[in-house]
XYZ file of C-alpha atoms in Angstrom:
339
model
C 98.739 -47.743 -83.857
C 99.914 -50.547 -80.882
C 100.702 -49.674 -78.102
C 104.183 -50.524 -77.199
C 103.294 -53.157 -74.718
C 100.925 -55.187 -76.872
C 103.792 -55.408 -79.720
C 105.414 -56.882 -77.642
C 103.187 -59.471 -76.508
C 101.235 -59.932 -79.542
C 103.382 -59.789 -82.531
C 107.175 -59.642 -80.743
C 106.935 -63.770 -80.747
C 105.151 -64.187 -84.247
C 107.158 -67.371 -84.812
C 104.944 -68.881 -82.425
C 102.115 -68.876 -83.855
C 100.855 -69.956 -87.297
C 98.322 -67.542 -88.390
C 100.534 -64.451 -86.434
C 103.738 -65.362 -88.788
C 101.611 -65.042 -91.891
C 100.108 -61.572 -91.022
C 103.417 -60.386 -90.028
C 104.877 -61.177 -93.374
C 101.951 -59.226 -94.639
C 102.282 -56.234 -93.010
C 104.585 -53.034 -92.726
C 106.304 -51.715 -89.808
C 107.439 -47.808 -89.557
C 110.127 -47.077 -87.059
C 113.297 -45.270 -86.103
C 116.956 -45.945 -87.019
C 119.607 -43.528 -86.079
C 121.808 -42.344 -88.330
C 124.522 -39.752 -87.844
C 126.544 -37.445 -89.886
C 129.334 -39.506 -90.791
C 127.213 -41.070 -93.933
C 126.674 -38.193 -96.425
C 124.555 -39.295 -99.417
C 124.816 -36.203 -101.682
C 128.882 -36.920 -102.422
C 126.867 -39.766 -104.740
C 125.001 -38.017 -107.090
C 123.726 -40.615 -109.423
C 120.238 -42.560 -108.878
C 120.658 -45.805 -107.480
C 124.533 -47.228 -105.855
C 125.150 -50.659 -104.637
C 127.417 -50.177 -101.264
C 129.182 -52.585 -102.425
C 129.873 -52.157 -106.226
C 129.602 -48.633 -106.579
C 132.242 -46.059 -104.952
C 131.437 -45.793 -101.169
C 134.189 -46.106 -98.760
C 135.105 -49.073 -95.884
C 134.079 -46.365 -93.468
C 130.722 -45.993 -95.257
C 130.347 -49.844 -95.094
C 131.047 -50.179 -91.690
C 128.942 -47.508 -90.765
C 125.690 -48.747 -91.970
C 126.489 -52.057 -90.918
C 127.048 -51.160 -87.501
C 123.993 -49.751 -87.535
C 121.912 -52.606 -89.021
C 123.334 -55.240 -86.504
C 122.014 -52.433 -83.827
C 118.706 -51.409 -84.812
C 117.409 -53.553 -87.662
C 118.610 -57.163 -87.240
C 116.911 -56.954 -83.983
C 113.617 -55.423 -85.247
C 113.376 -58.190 -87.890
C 114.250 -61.038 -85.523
C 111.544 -60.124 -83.302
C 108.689 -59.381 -85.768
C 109.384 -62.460 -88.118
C 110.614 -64.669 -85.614
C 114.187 -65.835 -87.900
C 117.575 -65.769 -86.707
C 120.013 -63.030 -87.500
C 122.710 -65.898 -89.187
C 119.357 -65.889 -91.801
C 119.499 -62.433 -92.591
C 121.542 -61.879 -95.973
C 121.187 -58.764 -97.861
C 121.371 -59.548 -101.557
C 121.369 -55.966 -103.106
C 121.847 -52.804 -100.808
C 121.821 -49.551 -102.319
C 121.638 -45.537 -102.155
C 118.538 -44.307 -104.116
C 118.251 -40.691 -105.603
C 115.062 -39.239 -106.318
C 114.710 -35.754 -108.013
C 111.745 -33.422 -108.522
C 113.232 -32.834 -111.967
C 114.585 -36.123 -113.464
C 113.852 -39.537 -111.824
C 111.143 -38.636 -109.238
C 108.982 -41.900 -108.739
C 109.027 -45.410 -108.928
C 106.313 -47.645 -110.627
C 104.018 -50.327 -108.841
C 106.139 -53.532 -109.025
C 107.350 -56.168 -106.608
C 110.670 -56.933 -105.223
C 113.061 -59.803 -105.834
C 113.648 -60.878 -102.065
C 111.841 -61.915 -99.186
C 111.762 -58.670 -96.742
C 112.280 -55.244 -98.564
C 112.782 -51.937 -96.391
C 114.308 -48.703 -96.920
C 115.338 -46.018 -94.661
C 115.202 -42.391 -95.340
C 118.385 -40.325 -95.447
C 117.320 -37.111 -96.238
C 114.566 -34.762 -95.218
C 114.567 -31.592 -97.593
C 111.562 -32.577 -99.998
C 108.537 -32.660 -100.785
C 106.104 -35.376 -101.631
C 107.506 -39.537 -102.088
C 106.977 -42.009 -99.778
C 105.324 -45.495 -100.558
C 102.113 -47.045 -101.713
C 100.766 -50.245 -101.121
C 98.624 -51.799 -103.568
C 95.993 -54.922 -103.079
C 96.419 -57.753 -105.806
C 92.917 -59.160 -105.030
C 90.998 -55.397 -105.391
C 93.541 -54.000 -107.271
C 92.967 -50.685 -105.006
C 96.000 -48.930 -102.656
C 95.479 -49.865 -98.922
C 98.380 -48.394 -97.170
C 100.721 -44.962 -98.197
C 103.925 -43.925 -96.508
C 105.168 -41.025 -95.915
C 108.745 -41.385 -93.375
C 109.919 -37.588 -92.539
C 111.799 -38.134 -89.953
C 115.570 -38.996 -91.155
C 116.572 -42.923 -89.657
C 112.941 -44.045 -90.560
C 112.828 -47.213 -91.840
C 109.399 -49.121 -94.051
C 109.837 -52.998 -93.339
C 107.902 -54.757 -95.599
C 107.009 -58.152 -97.434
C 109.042 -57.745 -100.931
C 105.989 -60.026 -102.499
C 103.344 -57.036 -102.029
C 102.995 -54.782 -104.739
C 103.974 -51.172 -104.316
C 105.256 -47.680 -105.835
C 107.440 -44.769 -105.007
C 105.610 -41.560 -105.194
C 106.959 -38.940 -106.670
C 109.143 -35.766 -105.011
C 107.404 -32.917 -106.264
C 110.509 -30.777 -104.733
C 113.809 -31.242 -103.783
C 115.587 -34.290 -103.940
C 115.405 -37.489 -101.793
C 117.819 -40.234 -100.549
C 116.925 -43.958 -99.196
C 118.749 -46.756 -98.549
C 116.760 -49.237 -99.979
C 117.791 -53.110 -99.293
C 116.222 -56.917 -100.540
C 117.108 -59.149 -97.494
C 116.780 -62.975 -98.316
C 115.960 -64.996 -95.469
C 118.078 -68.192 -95.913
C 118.035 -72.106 -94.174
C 121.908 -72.233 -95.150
C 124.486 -70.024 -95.831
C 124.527 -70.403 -99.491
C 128.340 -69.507 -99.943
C 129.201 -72.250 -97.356
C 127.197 -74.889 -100.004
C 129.497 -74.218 -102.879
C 132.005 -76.544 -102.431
C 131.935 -80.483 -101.856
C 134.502 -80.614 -99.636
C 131.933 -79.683 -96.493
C 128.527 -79.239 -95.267
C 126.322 -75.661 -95.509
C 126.071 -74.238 -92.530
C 123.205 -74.138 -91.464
C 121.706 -70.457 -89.820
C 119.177 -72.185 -87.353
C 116.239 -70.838 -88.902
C 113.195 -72.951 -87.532
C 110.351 -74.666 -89.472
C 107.875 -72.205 -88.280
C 109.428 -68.800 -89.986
C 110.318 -70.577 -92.732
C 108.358 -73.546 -94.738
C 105.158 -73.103 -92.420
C 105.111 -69.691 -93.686
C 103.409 -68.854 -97.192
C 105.309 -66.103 -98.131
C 108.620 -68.189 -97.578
C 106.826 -70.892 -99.784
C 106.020 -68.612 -102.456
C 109.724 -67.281 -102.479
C 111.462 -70.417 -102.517
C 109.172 -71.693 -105.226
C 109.845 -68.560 -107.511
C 113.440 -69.217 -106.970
C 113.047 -72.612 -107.808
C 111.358 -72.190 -110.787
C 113.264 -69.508 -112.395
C 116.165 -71.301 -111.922
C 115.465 -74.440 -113.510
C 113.998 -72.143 -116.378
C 117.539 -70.468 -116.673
C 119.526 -73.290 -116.767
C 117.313 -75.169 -118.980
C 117.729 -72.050 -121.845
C 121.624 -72.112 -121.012
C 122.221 -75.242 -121.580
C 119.892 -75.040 -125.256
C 121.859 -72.282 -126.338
C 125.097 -74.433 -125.545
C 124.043 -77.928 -126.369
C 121.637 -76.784 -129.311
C 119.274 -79.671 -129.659
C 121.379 -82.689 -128.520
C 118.688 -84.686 -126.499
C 121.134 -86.810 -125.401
C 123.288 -84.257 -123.627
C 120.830 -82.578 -122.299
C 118.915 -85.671 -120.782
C 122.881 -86.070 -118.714
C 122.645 -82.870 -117.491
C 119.295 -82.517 -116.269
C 118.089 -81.662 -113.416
C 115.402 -82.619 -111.501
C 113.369 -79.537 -111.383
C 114.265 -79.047 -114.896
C 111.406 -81.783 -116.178
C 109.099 -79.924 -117.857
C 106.122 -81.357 -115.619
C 108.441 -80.555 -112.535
C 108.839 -77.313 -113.960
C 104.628 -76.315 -114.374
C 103.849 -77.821 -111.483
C 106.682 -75.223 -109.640
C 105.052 -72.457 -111.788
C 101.359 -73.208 -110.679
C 102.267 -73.818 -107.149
C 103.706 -70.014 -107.248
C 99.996 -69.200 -108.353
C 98.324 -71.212 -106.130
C 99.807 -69.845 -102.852
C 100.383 -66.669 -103.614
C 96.460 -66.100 -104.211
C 96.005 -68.877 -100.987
C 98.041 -66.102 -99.162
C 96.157 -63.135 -100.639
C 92.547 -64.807 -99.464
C 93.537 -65.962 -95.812
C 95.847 -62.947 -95.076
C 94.368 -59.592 -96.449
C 96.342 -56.673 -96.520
C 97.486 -55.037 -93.886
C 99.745 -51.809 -91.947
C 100.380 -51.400 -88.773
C 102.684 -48.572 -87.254
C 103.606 -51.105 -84.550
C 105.231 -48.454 -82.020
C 103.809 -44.787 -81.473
C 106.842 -42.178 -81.645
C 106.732 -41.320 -78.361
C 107.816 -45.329 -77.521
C 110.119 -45.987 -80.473
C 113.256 -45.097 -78.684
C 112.149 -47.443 -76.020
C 111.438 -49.957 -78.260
C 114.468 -50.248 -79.812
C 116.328 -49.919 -76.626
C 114.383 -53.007 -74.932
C 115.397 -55.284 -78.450
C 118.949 -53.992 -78.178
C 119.030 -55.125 -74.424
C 117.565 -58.445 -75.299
C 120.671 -59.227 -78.035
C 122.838 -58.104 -75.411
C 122.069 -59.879 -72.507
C 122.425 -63.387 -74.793
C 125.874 -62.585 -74.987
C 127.736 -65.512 -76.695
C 125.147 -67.687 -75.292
C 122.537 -67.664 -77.896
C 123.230 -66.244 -81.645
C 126.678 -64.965 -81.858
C 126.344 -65.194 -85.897
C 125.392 -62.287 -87.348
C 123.119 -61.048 -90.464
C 125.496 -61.051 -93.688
C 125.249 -57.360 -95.263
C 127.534 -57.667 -98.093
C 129.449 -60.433 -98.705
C 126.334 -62.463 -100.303
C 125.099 -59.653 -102.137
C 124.381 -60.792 -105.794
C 123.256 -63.803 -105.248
C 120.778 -66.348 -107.454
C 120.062 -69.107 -105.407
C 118.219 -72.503 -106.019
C 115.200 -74.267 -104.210
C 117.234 -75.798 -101.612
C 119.062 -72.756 -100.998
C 122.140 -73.294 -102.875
C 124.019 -70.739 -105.150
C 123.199 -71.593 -109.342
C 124.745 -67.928 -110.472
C 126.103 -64.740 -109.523
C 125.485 -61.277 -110.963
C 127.825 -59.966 -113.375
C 128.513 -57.081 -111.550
C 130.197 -59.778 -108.591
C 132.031 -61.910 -110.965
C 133.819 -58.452 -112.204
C 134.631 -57.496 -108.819
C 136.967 -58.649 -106.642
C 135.686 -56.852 -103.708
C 133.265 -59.605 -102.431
C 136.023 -61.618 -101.582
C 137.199 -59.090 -98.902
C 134.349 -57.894 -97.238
């Protein structure tokens, strides 16, 4: 447990500092978000909805995104040290979890750079998260938010579970935030330049969780479009030596795929493990005041861009940050395009 003053000092300005930005990426922070009664989870009774894709109003949307911009953009700018124009949620959803159907969640990893969740319900029993360690395959951290407007903030590359509910039933919000160099929908046309979302050096390629990310990208998107274009071009060597790309060399490709290896167990050895509850509950609402004052005072001075919560949802990107396919479920849907 920190005290609120040394979070501030010591791991408020982690893009400072080599070694900090690593263990923050590493590590968990359990906090408060508000929520109020205008978001009602139980008028969605299946398991897991997109905010986007499934049935959940404008009013729902704005809601939570209101929220975000207020309580988590902040928190994430400050403890990773990346801008909020980086911030792009790529899946966002309402969770369900029953005592007497779907009432856990196996250990896995998630598809993004940050993961968190926020509780929305409080009339259960049991859940919450578990951490485990890839090196002594042993759990070194469990969860347990009761309070509702908790939120877990947490590197998406660390393996964890969902415990089960052993009564009742409970709702999270559960999102996989991407932290991009360039807005990838501005890079999908010729006609102009990505724009780029500021995000420095130091959160980004001097960090080995961003490296690890980008390289997993990388490679599985070579891999994809290498077996699309076999199942189109059969084996014509010739046409599909002209469409080629770089990464899509087999060598290119292995050496992607053991660099994944190679620094995610770097990252494992030189950055154990860790949680910290970075603000005791008596502080939080301080906390989140003194962050909210901070965005305000820059005004339009500093970053008037804001995180992207739905509009680059269903996303698969490429190493240098560039869209190489969308979901099904966004081609279907027109929505995107409005929001």
């Amino acid at each position: 447990m920190c005290p609120l003053s040394s979070c501030m000092c010591t791991h408020g300005h982690a893009r400072y500092n080599y070694t900090n930005i690593i263990i923050i990426l590493s590590t968990y922070l359990l906090t408060y978000l508000p929520l109020n009664d205008s978001f009602n989870p139980s008028q969605y009774p299946t398991t897991d909805l997109n905010l986007v894709t499934d049935p959940f109003t404008e009013e729902d949307r704005a809601h939570i995104a209101r929220l975000l911009n207020r309580g988590l953009a902040p928190l994430l700018k400050r403890i990773y040290g990346i801008t909020f124009a980086s911030i792009r949620a790529n899946d966002m959803f309402v969770v369900r979890y029953d005592d007497d159907s779907r009432n856990h969640l196996a250990q896995h990893t998630d598809d993004s750079d940050i993961s968190f969740n926020v509780l929305l319900s409080d009339d259960f029993d049991g859940g919450g998260t578990r951490f485990w360690s890839r090196l002594t395959g042993l759990p070194f951290a469990t969860v347990k938010p009761k309070r509702i407007g908790q939120v877990l903030i947490h590197s998406a590359l660390v393996r964890h579970e969902g415990l089960p509910v052993t009564r009742g039933t409970r709702y999270i919000l559960v999102g996989f935030l991407a932290v991009d160099r360039i807005q990838p929908l501005t890079a999908t046309t010729t006609d102009s330049s990505p724009v780029s979302t500021k995000l420095s050096w130091f959160a980004s390629w001097f960090s080995l969780s961003y490296w690890h990310v980008k390289l997993k990208v990388g490679y599985t998107a070579a891999h994809s479009r290498r077996e699309k274009r076999l199942n189109v071009a059969g084996h014509d060597d010739n046409l599909l030596a002209k469409k080629k790309a770089w990464t899509e060399h087999k060598y290119i490709r292995s050496l992607i795929r053991d660099l994944v290896y190679v620094v995610e167990y770097v990252g494992d050895i030189l950055c154990p493990h860790r949680y910290y509850n970075l603000v005791s509950p008596e502080k939080t609402d301080a906390y989140l005041e003194s962050i909210r004052m901070k965005r305000n005072s820059i005004g339009g001075h500093g970053e008037e861009q804001k995180a992207t919560w739905y509009a680059g949802q269903q996303l698969d990107l490429d190493l240098d940050g560039t869209v190489y396919r969308e979901w099904s479920t966004r081609k279907e849907k027109d929505v995107f395009h409005d929001l």
